[in-house]
DNA sequence: TAAGCTCATGTTTTT
DNA sequence: CATGAGCTTA
């Protein structure tokens, strides 16, 4: 098609990229053997046979099941290099999709190493969303947008929906915008438009107004010349369906399609891929049919022209089901693409045999897997087993992990090679606190983002209005920031005028300031705003964008606003604004920069610094570290209660996959921790070791002896597993048995319903005795010689107001009030606190 | 208009 | 507990 300026030849005869004959290369077939016989180019050297098969099977559909650490990225990048060097396609004829920018960036770099500058000619290598934007900008008018449309982030979306909910006269507290934003997101993940959502869904929000609101939202987006993340996929899908001629152009263009992390694709992404993977012979089957998902949009029948699509993934690492990913997509691949070749990569180059053994045994507890078993070719008898540690509470956990890190550091291990992977981000804090105390460098990955800061968002809002005058959300954000005396009333007037005429607010403001509608003061203030934007917009194409950006921030008074601010954060904010301008230099234009920010929300981390990495298990996917710490393996936290409540069995399986991801991040050393007490929402609760611990195979695990800290599991004997029955590993230490017993008790009493009423709590005695047996607990039950208090909220409290009590953390105090099993106590030193009755005793 | 107060809320997270 | 949102008060 003529509007592709990017067709650049690579190797071989530029005029005629050769397409190999259709049909896949049967493993062991003549073609495959012939390929092997040929002397292998450099880039193929060092691939193992499976990898090489995956690289060289260029024709036809191919599913690569790549276990953790089996060289997935290498296969993907080498495959692209291979296609290019054989001249099977131009760089611009390869569609390569990833989920994250990080993955896209890495792939690009690694292809660059293999093929050099040719990678620059690959405009279709990127995330689903970035490729979606590219498609949509080309065909924006077919979706009712202009090609300079704005991409809204979650925050904008919520504000917009809130306005709509209020406009409907609904109570935005009863019907939170955030909830509806999530619903819309869910629908868009499934590729459903307002008219296609299930009736039940439509009814479940705002007294049956769900569908109407969704439609109103889409209409509003059109007026704003904007779209949300979901639209980046859904609009192209609609365009392809409604305009087969356009789709055919892309079908013809993309000679090779590669998809990374296929197990994470949602339904919309799946439909998108299927459309793009259509080939001439079967494109007839698709028409402008409504979204009746998944129904034979493709299907390369044997004997017809097949599609060269290669999906790489690992069903065992599917951890994004909660945001719409369909593991089923990968499980169904061979049905979707008949005649597909499947290559399994099971040879692991990352972890020790113990780590692999533990991970494999754990994941084997899941049903419905495609089934892979990782193995290593280099088992080493000296390797450490997976260590399981117990701690009294999360504070001790953080302290002990800190000690181990320092110890490793003394042995010469770099902090960069260590990571702490948590289930939930609140766990990070305790580690951060501890590391600050120790003076240990750490880095939080996936924390609060640069572009989400207030001052950055404000500045971006200015830029957005300049770049795209219809962006009302941005306009509203900064029209009175800094304060210009444009209060609610004035803004309301502009808003209503704009809505009534279906024009952008900036245009409405321009109209209004020419009339006598507004009071003199707001009128002149608004006039200045309008004039400013008009001027900045006129400079957009003639002024270097960084210069323009600085001009905007100065002339608007935004910079001055922070300069005059005497608060502690102000200097930091100014610094961030400077950083923002600096980072703009790397982009060609203001628009390019805005797009980058919309799609790549994160700023780069400082990798120079040697620091321990702290992140969630989710963000650890794809990474590897020499030493990995996995704290918080307790029921309710991991597996997370909410996954269990909402996802049932499949929720549990997803949690298990998450555990599997965690285990397989480690190359050499792996330490798992659980604590017996954790503070949740301010209350100390006793916890039970995660069921996943029991699912680890004894042969690869060692329960660490920890006699080092106060109140801990000091009296532990040598760690042992129950040899009698390897499948029902019961650890034979007292603490373990107690844990087991607690667990079965708890299960019987419906553990962890959200009420928190039947959470088991362990009572304890004086501060220095820690877990001392039987000392002064409230209502007790003896297990293994230790006293376990069970307190349930419907049991009347044994205390009365005015009682003098002792609490291990807060010391002595008097009871002020009682609420079920929760006591409000005025502590002598710590002030008033609410604690559970099982944590205090009378003095 | 901005600070101060009460109240509700509480996974994971990309784009 | 700790944060954020919304509301009240000076």
PDB file of N, CA, C and O in Angstrom, chain A residues 101 594 781:
ATOM      1  N   UNK A 101       6.293  -2.063  27.582  1.00  0.00           N
ATOM      2  CA  UNK A 101       7.300  -1.283  26.877  1.00  0.00           C
ATOM      3  C   UNK A 101       8.687  -1.848  27.141  1.00  0.00           C
ATOM      4  O   UNK A 101       9.542  -1.847  26.266  1.00  0.00           O
ATOM      5  N   UNK A 594       3.952  13.728  24.202  1.00  0.00           N
ATOM      6  CA  UNK A 594       2.688  13.422  24.883  1.00  0.00           C
ATOM      7  C   UNK A 594       2.293  11.975  24.646  1.00  0.00           C
ATOM      8  O   UNK A 594       1.823  11.283  25.550  1.00  0.00           O
ATOM      9  N   UNK A 781      -6.348 -22.442  74.397  1.00  0.00           N
ATOM     10  CA  UNK A 781      -6.501 -23.771  73.846  1.00  0.00           C
ATOM     11  C   UNK A 781      -5.074 -24.235  73.664  1.00  0.00           C
ATOM     12  O   UNK A 781      -4.263 -23.521  73.088  1.00  0.00           O
TER      13      UNK A 781
END
